[in-house]
mmCIF file of N, CA and C in Angstrom:
data_model
loop_
_atom_site.group_PDB
_atom_site.id
_atom_site.type_symbol
_atom_site.label_atom_id
_atom_site.label_comp_id
_atom_site.label_asym_id
_atom_site.label_seq_id
_atom_site.Cartn_x
_atom_site.Cartn_y
_atom_site.Cartn_z
ATOM 1 N N MET A 1 0.838 -1.180 0.000
ATOM 2 C CA MET A 1 0.000 0.000 0.000
ATOM 3 C C MET A 1 0.882 1.242 0.000
ATOM 4 N N GLU A 2 0.483 2.209 -0.760
ATOM 5 C CA GLU A 2 1.185 3.475 -0.762
ATOM 6 C C GLU A 2 0.215 4.559 -0.348
ATOM 7 N N ARG A 3 0.756 5.599 0.268
ATOM 8 C CA ARG A 3 -0.097 6.716 0.662
ATOM 9 C C ARG A 3 0.401 7.958 -0.044
ATOM 10 N N ASN A 4 -0.471 8.607 -0.763
ATOM 11 C CA ASN A 4 -0.150 9.850 -1.431
ATOM 12 C C ASN A 4 -0.508 10.972 -0.473
ATOM 13 N N THR A 5 0.503 11.596 0.141
ATOM 14 C CA THR A 5 0.230 12.578 1.187
ATOM 15 C C THR A 5 -0.250 13.908 0.643
ATOM 16 N N THR A 6 -0.005 14.201 -0.622
ATOM 17 C CA THR A 6 -0.442 15.490 -1.142
ATOM 18 C C THR A 6 -1.948 15.528 -1.365
ATOM 19 N N GLN A 7 -2.563 14.388 -1.635
ATOM 20 C CA GLN A 7 -3.993 14.362 -1.878
ATOM 21 C C GLN A 7 -4.753 13.624 -0.786
ATOM 22 N N ASN A 8 -4.062 13.111 0.218
ATOM 23 C CA ASN A 8 -4.685 12.336 1.294
ATOM 24 C C ASN A 8 -5.526 11.193 0.754
ATOM 25 N N ALA A 9 -5.018 10.489 -0.255
ATOM 26 C CA ALA A 9 -5.723 9.354 -0.832
ATOM 27 C C ALA A 9 -4.902 8.097 -0.582
ATOM 28 N N LEU A 10 -5.565 6.964 -0.546
ATOM 29 C CA LEU A 10 -4.882 5.689 -0.365
ATOM 30 C C LEU A 10 -4.916 4.928 -1.682
ATOM 31 N N PHE A 11 -3.792 4.312 -2.042
ATOM 32 C CA PHE A 11 -3.708 3.579 -3.289
ATOM 33 C C PHE A 11 -3.259 2.157 -3.023
ATOM 34 N N CYS A 12 -3.800 1.220 -3.787
ATOM 35 C CA CYS A 12 -3.381 -0.171 -3.730
ATOM 36 C C CYS A 12 -2.569 -0.412 -4.998
ATOM 37 N N GLN A 13 -1.284 -0.697 -4.855
ATOM 38 C CA GLN A 13 -0.412 -0.838 -6.018
ATOM 39 C C GLN A 13 -0.212 -2.318 -6.344
ATOM 40 N N ILE A 14 -0.504 -2.700 -7.602
ATOM 41 C CA ILE A 14 -0.297 -4.072 -8.062
ATOM 42 C C ILE A 14 0.326 -4.019 -9.453
ATOM 43 N N THR A 15 0.904 -5.141 -9.883
ATOM 44 C CA THR A 15 1.525 -5.179 -11.206
ATOM 45 C C THR A 15 1.106 -6.451 -11.952
ATOM 46 N N PRO A 16 -0.162 -6.587 -12.327
ATOM 47 C CA PRO A 16 -0.601 -7.772 -13.082
ATOM 48 C C PRO A 16 -0.491 -7.538 -14.590
ATOM 49 N N GLU A 17 -0.612 -8.628 -15.349
ATOM 50 C CA GLU A 17 -0.631 -8.509 -16.803
ATOM 51 C C GLU A 17 -2.003 -8.065 -17.291
ATOM 52 N N VAL A 18 -3.060 -8.449 -16.578
ATOM 53 C CA VAL A 18 -4.422 -8.059 -16.930
ATOM 54 C C VAL A 18 -4.890 -7.044 -15.901
ATOM 55 N N LEU A 19 -5.497 -5.965 -16.369
ATOM 56 C CA LEU A 19 -5.980 -4.960 -15.426
ATOM 57 C C LEU A 19 -7.068 -5.554 -14.537
ATOM 58 N N PRO A 20 -6.951 -5.382 -13.251
ATOM 59 C CA PRO A 20 -7.928 -5.963 -12.327
ATOM 60 C C PRO A 20 -9.147 -5.070 -12.149
ATOM 61 N N GLU A 21 -10.171 -5.652 -11.563
ATOM 62 C CA GLU A 21 -11.337 -4.884 -11.141
ATOM 63 C C GLU A 21 -11.309 -4.856 -9.624
ATOM 64 N N PHE A 22 -11.393 -3.670 -9.057
ATOM 65 C CA PHE A 22 -11.386 -3.546 -7.605
ATOM 66 C C PHE A 22 -12.791 -3.742 -7.073
ATOM 67 N N LEU A 23 -12.879 -4.402 -5.930
ATOM 68 C CA LEU A 23 -14.174 -4.678 -5.325
ATOM 69 C C LEU A 23 -14.917 -3.388 -5.003
ATOM 70 N N ALA A 24 -14.236 -2.441 -4.397
ATOM 71 C CA ALA A 24 -14.846 -1.146 -4.082
ATOM 72 C C ALA A 24 -13.729 -0.151 -3.803
ATOM 73 N N PRO A 25 -13.863 1.067 -4.300
ATOM 74 C CA PRO A 25 -12.824 2.061 -4.014
ATOM 75 C C PRO A 25 -12.921 2.547 -2.564
ATOM 76 N N LEU A 26 -11.785 2.953 -2.029
ATOM 77 C CA LEU A 26 -11.747 3.493 -0.673
ATOM 78 C C LEU A 26 -11.707 5.009 -0.799
ATOM 79 N N GLU A 27 -12.874 5.634 -0.685
ATOM 80 C CA GLU A 27 -12.967 7.079 -0.863
ATOM 81 C C GLU A 27 -13.884 7.690 0.183
ATOM 82 N N ASN A 28 -13.540 8.888 0.601
ATOM 83 C CA ASN A 28 -14.394 9.706 1.463
ATOM 84 C C ASN A 28 -14.948 8.978 2.682
ATOM 85 N N HIS A 29 -14.079 8.298 3.401
ATOM 86 C CA HIS A 29 -14.501 7.656 4.637
ATOM 87 C C HIS A 29 -14.214 8.589 5.803
ATOM 88 N N THR A 30 -15.159 8.697 6.709
ATOM 89 C CA THR A 30 -14.984 9.533 7.892
ATOM 90 C C THR A 30 -14.268 8.734 8.964
ATOM 91 N N VAL A 31 -13.225 9.307 9.529
ATOM 92 C CA VAL A 31 -12.506 8.658 10.617
ATOM 93 C C VAL A 31 -12.708 9.483 11.879
ATOM 94 N N ILE A 32 -12.622 8.822 13.018
ATOM 95 C CA ILE A 32 -12.895 9.456 14.301
ATOM 96 C C ILE A 32 -11.619 9.498 15.122
ATOM 97 N N GLN A 33 -11.403 10.614 15.813
ATOM 98 C CA GLN A 33 -10.229 10.769 16.670
ATOM 99 C C GLN A 33 -10.153 9.617 17.659
ATOM 100 N N GLY A 34 -8.943 9.041 17.784
ATOM 101 C CA GLY A 34 -8.737 7.942 18.715
ATOM 102 C C GLY A 34 -9.130 6.585 18.168
ATOM 103 N N ARG A 35 -9.619 6.539 16.934
ATOM 104 C CA ARG A 35 -10.046 5.280 16.324
ATOM 105 C C ARG A 35 -9.177 4.967 15.114
ATOM 106 N N ASP A 36 -8.089 4.251 15.327
ATOM 107 C CA ASP A 36 -7.260 3.816 14.209
ATOM 108 C C ASP A 36 -8.009 2.715 13.464
ATOM 109 N N VAL A 37 -7.736 2.555 12.171
ATOM 110 C CA VAL A 37 -8.514 1.610 11.370
ATOM 111 C C VAL A 37 -7.609 0.699 10.544
ATOM 112 N N PHE A 38 -8.112 -0.503 10.288
ATOM 113 C CA PHE A 38 -7.504 -1.421 9.333
ATOM 114 C C PHE A 38 -8.363 -1.379 8.077
ATOM 115 N N PHE A 39 -7.743 -1.473 6.916
ATOM 116 C CA PHE A 39 -8.508 -1.528 5.682
ATOM 117 C C PHE A 39 -7.933 -2.632 4.805
ATOM 118 N N THR A 40 -8.750 -3.146 3.896
ATOM 119 C CA THR A 40 -8.345 -4.240 3.028
ATOM 120 C C THR A 40 -8.560 -3.836 1.577
ATOM 121 N N CYS A 41 -7.568 -4.099 0.742
ATOM 122 C CA CYS A 41 -7.670 -3.855 -0.692
ATOM 123 C C CYS A 41 -7.913 -5.217 -1.354
ATOM 124 N N VAL A 42 -9.104 -5.412 -1.901
ATOM 125 C CA VAL A 42 -9.467 -6.686 -2.529
ATOM 126 C C VAL A 42 -9.528 -6.481 -4.043
ATOM 127 N N VAL A 43 -8.859 -7.380 -4.784
ATOM 128 C CA VAL A 43 -8.829 -7.287 -6.237
ATOM 129 C C VAL A 43 -9.525 -8.513 -6.817
ATOM 130 N N ASN A 44 -10.583 -8.298 -7.600
ATOM 131 C CA ASN A 44 -11.273 -9.407 -8.266
ATOM 132 C C ASN A 44 -10.340 -10.046 -9.297
ATOM 133 N N HIS A 45 -10.522 -11.310 -9.578
ATOM 134 C CA HIS A 45 -9.805 -12.083 -10.587
ATOM 135 C C HIS A 45 -8.387 -12.468 -10.173
ATOM 136 N N LEU A 46 -7.846 -11.906 -9.123
ATOM 137 C CA LEU A 46 -6.482 -12.239 -8.728
ATOM 138 C C LEU A 46 -6.450 -13.094 -7.467
ATOM 139 N N GLN A 47 -7.576 -13.279 -6.835
ATOM 140 C CA GLN A 47 -7.671 -14.023 -5.581
ATOM 141 C C GLN A 47 -6.593 -13.543 -4.606
ATOM 142 N N SER A 48 -6.486 -12.242 -4.505
ATOM 143 C CA SER A 48 -5.457 -11.662 -3.654
ATOM 144 C C SER A 48 -5.999 -10.420 -2.962
ATOM 145 N N TYR A 49 -5.381 -10.094 -1.874
ATOM 146 C CA TYR A 49 -5.740 -8.857 -1.179
ATOM 147 C C TYR A 49 -4.547 -8.380 -0.364
ATOM 148 N N LYS A 50 -4.581 -7.139 0.006
ATOM 149 C CA LYS A 50 -3.583 -6.568 0.903
ATOM 150 C C LYS A 50 -4.311 -5.840 2.013
ATOM 151 N N MET A 51 -3.717 -5.899 3.206
ATOM 152 C CA MET A 51 -4.295 -5.177 4.338
ATOM 153 C C MET A 51 -3.386 -4.009 4.683
ATOM 154 N N GLY A 52 -3.979 -2.965 5.178
ATOM 155 C CA GLY A 52 -3.213 -1.799 5.600
ATOM 156 C C GLY A 52 -3.742 -1.282 6.929
ATOM 157 N N TYR A 53 -2.977 -0.415 7.537
ATOM 158 C CA TYR A 53 -3.343 0.162 8.822
ATOM 159 C C TYR A 53 -3.221 1.673 8.698
ATOM 160 N N MET A 54 -4.211 2.382 9.183
ATOM 161 C CA MET A 54 -4.183 3.833 9.140
ATOM 162 C C MET A 54 -4.341 4.377 10.554
ATOM 163 N N GLU A 55 -3.335 5.141 10.989
ATOM 164 C CA GLU A 55 -3.388 5.756 12.316
ATOM 165 C C GLU A 55 -4.022 7.135 12.178
ATOM 166 N N VAL A 56 -5.027 7.397 12.996
ATOM 167 C CA VAL A 56 -5.687 8.697 12.986
ATOM 168 C C VAL A 56 -4.901 9.620 13.916
ATOM 169 N N VAL A 57 -4.364 10.697 13.369
ATOM 170 C CA VAL A 57 -3.593 11.637 14.178
ATOM 171 C C VAL A 57 -4.332 12.970 14.259
ATOM 172 N N VAL A 58 -4.154 13.643 15.394
ATOM 173 C CA VAL A 58 -4.782 14.939 15.628
ATOM 174 C C VAL A 58 -3.673 15.913 16.025
ATOM 175 N N PRO A 59 -3.554 17.066 15.361
ATOM 176 C CA PRO A 59 -2.485 17.993 15.710
ATOM 177 C C PRO A 59 -2.643 18.525 17.132
ATOM 178 N N PRO A 60 -1.526 18.911 17.773
ATOM 179 C CA PRO A 60 -1.594 19.429 19.144
ATOM 180 C C PRO A 60 -2.449 20.688 19.238
ATOM 181 N N ASP A 61 -3.159 20.817 20.338
ATOM 182 C CA ASP A 61 -3.974 21.998 20.626
ATOM 183 C C ASP A 61 -3.687 22.405 22.061
ATOM 184 N N ILE A 62 -3.158 23.610 22.255
ATOM 185 C CA ILE A 62 -2.841 24.087 23.599
ATOM 186 C C ILE A 62 -4.085 24.734 24.187
ATOM 187 N N MET A 63 -4.490 24.250 25.353
ATOM 188 C CA MET A 63 -5.679 24.750 26.035
ATOM 189 C C MET A 63 -5.326 26.044 26.770
ATOM 190 N N ASP A 64 -6.218 27.029 26.734
ATOM 191 C CA ASP A 64 -5.993 28.284 27.451
ATOM 192 C C ASP A 64 -6.049 28.050 28.949
ATOM 193 N N ASP A 65 -5.099 28.672 29.673
ATOM 194 C CA ASP A 65 -5.080 28.600 31.136
ATOM 195 C C ASP A 65 -4.917 30.021 31.654
ATOM 196 N N GLU A 66 -6.026 30.649 31.981
ATOM 197 C CA GLU A 66 -6.020 32.042 32.411
ATOM 198 C C GLU A 66 -5.344 32.240 33.764
ATOM 199 N N THR A 67 -5.106 31.178 34.528
ATOM 200 C CA THR A 67 -4.513 31.337 35.856
ATOM 201 C C THR A 67 -3.074 31.828 35.789
ATOM 202 N N ALA A 68 -2.404 31.695 34.640
ATOM 203 C CA ALA A 68 -1.008 32.113 34.530
ATOM 204 C C ALA A 68 -0.865 33.591 34.170
ATOM 205 N N ASN A 69 -1.946 34.262 33.802
ATOM 206 C CA ASN A 69 -1.857 35.665 33.402
ATOM 207 C C ASN A 69 -1.643 36.569 34.607
ATOM 208 N N GLY A 70 -0.665 37.462 34.507
ATOM 209 C CA GLY A 70 -0.448 38.471 35.533
ATOM 210 C C GLY A 70 0.092 37.958 36.850
ATOM 211 N N MET A 71 0.740 36.805 36.865
ATOM 212 C CA MET A 71 1.282 36.276 38.123
ATOM 213 C C MET A 71 2.499 37.085 38.538
ATOM 214 N N VAL A 72 2.600 37.380 39.834
ATOM 215 C CA VAL A 72 3.708 38.159 40.379
ATOM 216 C C VAL A 72 4.232 37.446 41.613
ATOM 217 N N THR A 73 5.551 37.486 41.802
ATOM 218 C CA THR A 73 6.162 36.929 43.005
ATOM 219 C C THR A 73 7.382 37.770 43.351
ATOM 220 N N HIS A 74 7.840 37.664 44.560
ATOM 221 C CA HIS A 74 9.051 38.380 44.966
ATOM 222 C C HIS A 74 10.281 37.608 44.480
ATOM 223 N N GLU A 75 11.436 38.291 44.461
ATOM 224 C CA GLU A 75 12.670 37.658 44.014
ATOM 225 C C GLU A 75 12.959 36.434 44.870
ATOM 226 N N GLY A 76 13.244 35.323 44.209
ATOM 227 C CA GLY A 76 13.496 34.067 44.912
ATOM 228 C C GLY A 76 12.230 33.272 45.185
ATOM 229 N N GLY A 77 11.059 33.867 44.908
ATOM 230 C CA GLY A 77 9.789 33.169 45.112
ATOM 231 C C GLY A 77 9.533 32.161 44.009
ATOM 232 N N ASN A 78 8.480 31.410 44.171
ATOM 233 C CA ASN A 78 8.136 30.367 43.205
ATOM 234 C C ASN A 78 6.875 30.733 42.444
ATOM 235 N N ILE A 79 6.867 30.387 41.178
ATOM 236 C CA ILE A 79 5.669 30.467 40.344
ATOM 237 C C ILE A 79 5.578 29.142 39.609
ATOM 238 N N ARG A 80 4.379 28.599 39.556
ATOM 239 C CA ARG A 80 4.184 27.337 38.839
ATOM 240 C C ARG A 80 3.304 27.608 37.626
ATOM 241 N N LEU A 81 3.888 27.443 36.442
ATOM 242 C CA LEU A 81 3.145 27.622 35.202
ATOM 243 C C LEU A 81 2.631 26.273 34.733
ATOM 244 N N ARG A 82 1.424 26.274 34.202
ATOM 245 C CA ARG A 82 0.813 25.030 33.752
ATOM 246 C C ARG A 82 0.437 25.173 32.287
ATOM 247 N N CYS A 83 0.718 24.138 31.533
ATOM 248 C CA CYS A 83 0.353 24.112 30.121
ATOM 249 C C CYS A 83 -0.306 22.767 29.828
ATOM 250 N N VAL A 84 -1.525 22.803 29.321
ATOM 251 C CA VAL A 84 -2.255 21.578 29.002
ATOM 252 C C VAL A 84 -2.500 21.554 27.494
ATOM 253 N N ALA A 85 -2.121 20.453 26.860
ATOM 254 C CA ALA A 85 -2.313 20.307 25.423
ATOM 255 C C ALA A 85 -2.945 18.953 25.127
ATOM 256 N N THR A 86 -3.757 18.925 24.083
ATOM 257 C CA THR A 86 -4.365 17.673 23.638
ATOM 258 C C THR A 86 -3.858 17.362 22.236
ATOM 259 N N GLY A 87 -4.016 16.126 21.821
ATOM 260 C CA GLY A 87 -3.619 15.698 20.485
ATOM 261 C C GLY A 87 -3.384 14.205 20.473
ATOM 262 N N SER A 88 -3.234 13.654 19.283
ATOM 263 C CA SER A 88 -2.966 12.232 19.151
ATOM 264 C C SER A 88 -1.957 12.051 18.020
ATOM 265 N N PRO A 89 -0.775 11.501 18.304
ATOM 266 C CA PRO A 89 -0.341 11.004 19.609
ATOM 267 C C PRO A 89 -0.163 12.157 20.596
ATOM 268 N N LYS A 90 -0.068 11.819 21.888
ATOM 269 C CA LYS A 90 0.026 12.827 22.930
ATOM 270 C C LYS A 90 1.231 13.734 22.662
ATOM 271 N N PRO A 91 1.036 15.053 22.687
ATOM 272 C CA PRO A 91 2.143 15.975 22.411
ATOM 273 C C PRO A 91 3.272 15.848 23.431
ATOM 274 N N THR A 92 4.490 16.106 22.973
ATOM 275 C CA THR A 92 5.635 16.132 23.880
ATOM 276 C C THR A 92 5.750 17.524 24.496
ATOM 277 N N VAL A 93 6.524 17.623 25.568
ATOM 278 C CA VAL A 93 6.642 18.858 26.331
ATOM 279 C C VAL A 93 7.895 19.620 25.925
ATOM 280 N N SER A 94 7.753 20.900 25.744
ATOM 281 C CA SER A 94 8.913 21.733 25.443
ATOM 282 C C SER A 94 8.637 23.150 25.931
ATOM 283 N N TRP A 95 9.535 23.685 26.742
ATOM 284 C CA TRP A 95 9.439 25.075 27.208
ATOM 285 C C TRP A 95 10.621 25.833 26.632
ATOM 286 N N LYS A 96 10.379 27.029 26.098
ATOM 287 C CA LYS A 96 11.448 27.844 25.531
ATOM 288 C C LYS A 96 11.281 29.291 25.973
ATOM 289 N N ARG A 97 12.408 29.989 26.006
ATOM 290 C CA ARG A 97 12.363 31.426 26.254
ATOM 291 C C ARG A 97 11.786 32.107 25.023
ATOM 292 N N GLU A 98 11.237 33.295 25.214
ATOM 293 C CA GLU A 98 10.646 34.044 24.115
ATOM 294 C C GLU A 98 11.667 34.329 23.005
ATOM 295 N N ASP A 99 12.936 34.526 23.380
ATOM 296 C CA ASP A 99 13.975 34.815 22.390
ATOM 297 C C ASP A 99 14.588 33.551 21.788
ATOM 298 N N GLY A 100 14.076 32.361 22.151
ATOM 299 C CA GLY A 100 14.533 31.097 21.584
ATOM 300 C C GLY A 100 15.687 30.451 22.325
ATOM 301 N N ARG A 101 16.305 31.163 23.285
ATOM 302 C CA ARG A 101 17.420 30.575 24.031
ATOM 303 C C ARG A 101 16.909 29.510 24.997
ATOM 304 N N ASN A 102 17.818 28.622 25.412
ATOM 305 C CA ASN A 102 17.468 27.578 26.374
ATOM 306 C C ASN A 102 17.123 28.183 27.729
ATOM 307 N N ILE A 103 16.250 27.526 28.456
ATOM 308 C CA ILE A 103 15.895 27.948 29.805
ATOM 309 C C ILE A 103 16.903 27.359 30.772
ATOM 310 N N ILE A 104 17.480 28.202 31.595
ATOM 311 C CA ILE A 104 18.393 27.746 32.638
ATOM 312 C C ILE A 104 17.821 28.225 33.963
ATOM 313 N N LEU A 105 17.394 27.292 34.791
ATOM 314 C CA LEU A 105 16.865 27.645 36.103
ATOM 315 C C LEU A 105 18.035 27.763 37.062
ATOM 316 N N ARG A 106 18.157 28.910 37.701
ATOM 317 C CA ARG A 106 19.287 29.121 38.595
ATOM 318 C C ARG A 106 18.895 30.037 39.747
ATOM 319 N N GLU A 107 19.753 30.115 40.732
ATOM 320 C CA GLU A 107 19.505 30.867 41.953
ATOM 321 C C GLU A 107 20.253 32.199 41.965
ATOM 322 N N ASP A 108 20.584 32.766 40.799
ATOM 323 C CA ASP A 108 21.450 33.951 40.780
ATOM 324 C C ASP A 108 20.688 35.274 40.695
ATOM 325 N N GLY A 109 19.407 35.279 40.973
ATOM 326 C CA GLY A 109 18.669 36.537 41.040
ATOM 327 C C GLY A 109 18.081 37.008 39.731
ATOM 328 N N GLN A 110 17.931 36.141 38.757
ATOM 329 C CA GLN A 110 17.277 36.535 37.514
ATOM 330 C C GLN A 110 15.872 37.003 37.862
ATOM 331 N N LYS A 111 15.496 38.230 37.442
ATOM 332 C CA LYS A 111 14.278 38.850 37.944
ATOM 333 C C LYS A 111 13.060 38.675 37.043
ATOM 334 N N GLN A 112 13.233 38.622 35.741
ATOM 335 C CA GLN A 112 12.074 38.572 34.864
ATOM 336 C C GLN A 112 12.353 37.660 33.682
ATOM 337 N N CYS A 113 11.400 36.810 33.327
ATOM 338 C CA CYS A 113 11.525 35.905 32.187
ATOM 339 C C CYS A 113 10.205 35.866 31.445
ATOM 340 N N LYS A 114 10.268 35.693 30.143
ATOM 341 C CA LYS A 114 9.072 35.424 29.353
ATOM 342 C C LYS A 114 9.302 34.095 28.661
ATOM 343 N N TYR A 115 8.298 33.246 28.633
ATOM 344 C CA TYR A 115 8.443 31.913 28.064
ATOM 345 C C TYR A 115 7.356 31.651 27.036
ATOM 346 N N ILE A 116 7.682 30.826 26.075
ATOM 347 C CA ILE A 116 6.711 30.354 25.094
ATOM 348 C C ILE A 116 6.341 28.936 25.482
ATOM 349 N N ILE A 117 5.056 28.671 25.615
ATOM 350 C CA ILE A 117 4.580 27.344 25.996
ATOM 351 C C ILE A 117 4.265 26.582 24.719
ATOM 352 N N GLU A 118 4.831 25.378 24.585
ATOM 353 C CA GLU A 118 4.605 24.598 23.377
ATOM 354 C C GLU A 118 3.835 23.315 23.608
ATOM 355 N N SER A 119 3.715 22.844 24.838
ATOM 356 C CA SER A 119 3.014 21.589 25.033
ATOM 357 C C SER A 119 2.609 21.428 26.484
ATOM 358 N N TYR A 120 2.521 20.190 26.991
ATOM 359 C CA TYR A 120 1.928 19.893 28.281
ATOM 360 C C TYR A 120 2.986 19.605 29.331
ATOM 361 N N ASN A 121 3.013 20.390 30.395
ATOM 362 C CA ASN A 121 3.907 20.118 31.519
ATOM 363 C C ASN A 121 3.787 21.237 32.542
ATOM 364 N N PHE A 122 4.533 21.093 33.633
ATOM 365 C CA PHE A 122 4.633 22.133 34.643
ATOM 366 C C PHE A 122 6.068 22.612 34.673
ATOM 367 N N LEU A 123 6.285 23.911 34.870
ATOM 368 C CA LEU A 123 7.626 24.471 34.915
ATOM 369 C C LEU A 123 7.751 25.350 36.145
ATOM 370 N N PRO A 124 8.574 24.947 37.135
ATOM 371 C CA PRO A 124 8.794 25.833 38.277
ATOM 372 C C PRO A 124 9.798 26.915 37.896
ATOM 373 N N ILE A 125 9.475 28.158 38.178
ATOM 374 C CA ILE A 125 10.378 29.269 37.891
ATOM 375 C C ILE A 125 10.738 29.925 39.211
ATOM 376 N N ARG A 126 12.015 30.133 39.448
ATOM 377 C CA ARG A 126 12.478 30.790 40.683
ATOM 378 C C ARG A 126 13.051 32.135 40.333
#
């Protein structure tokens, strides 16, 4: 089985001498999030078939968390930021500074940070 990603169509590739008749085309099927599917390509006159597996994926979606807006703490205090994301497969966690540099948590008196939230996790900031 081959998958043409530009058109989101599934193709059954065979190389017979006589053109086969397909039992039924696989077109416009609705798939449901969390429901992966098996499909079968059946070719009349060849007494043959191929099976395939299609994983249903859902892009990550970051859920709004208004509790993180406007949080203030004194120097050396703790703030706990929360980021919740959904998707399939489950999104991985990544926290980055607004300027793209790596986050380094340290005790040297860094006073203000801005972060970009990309997925699901908790990040303690001191």
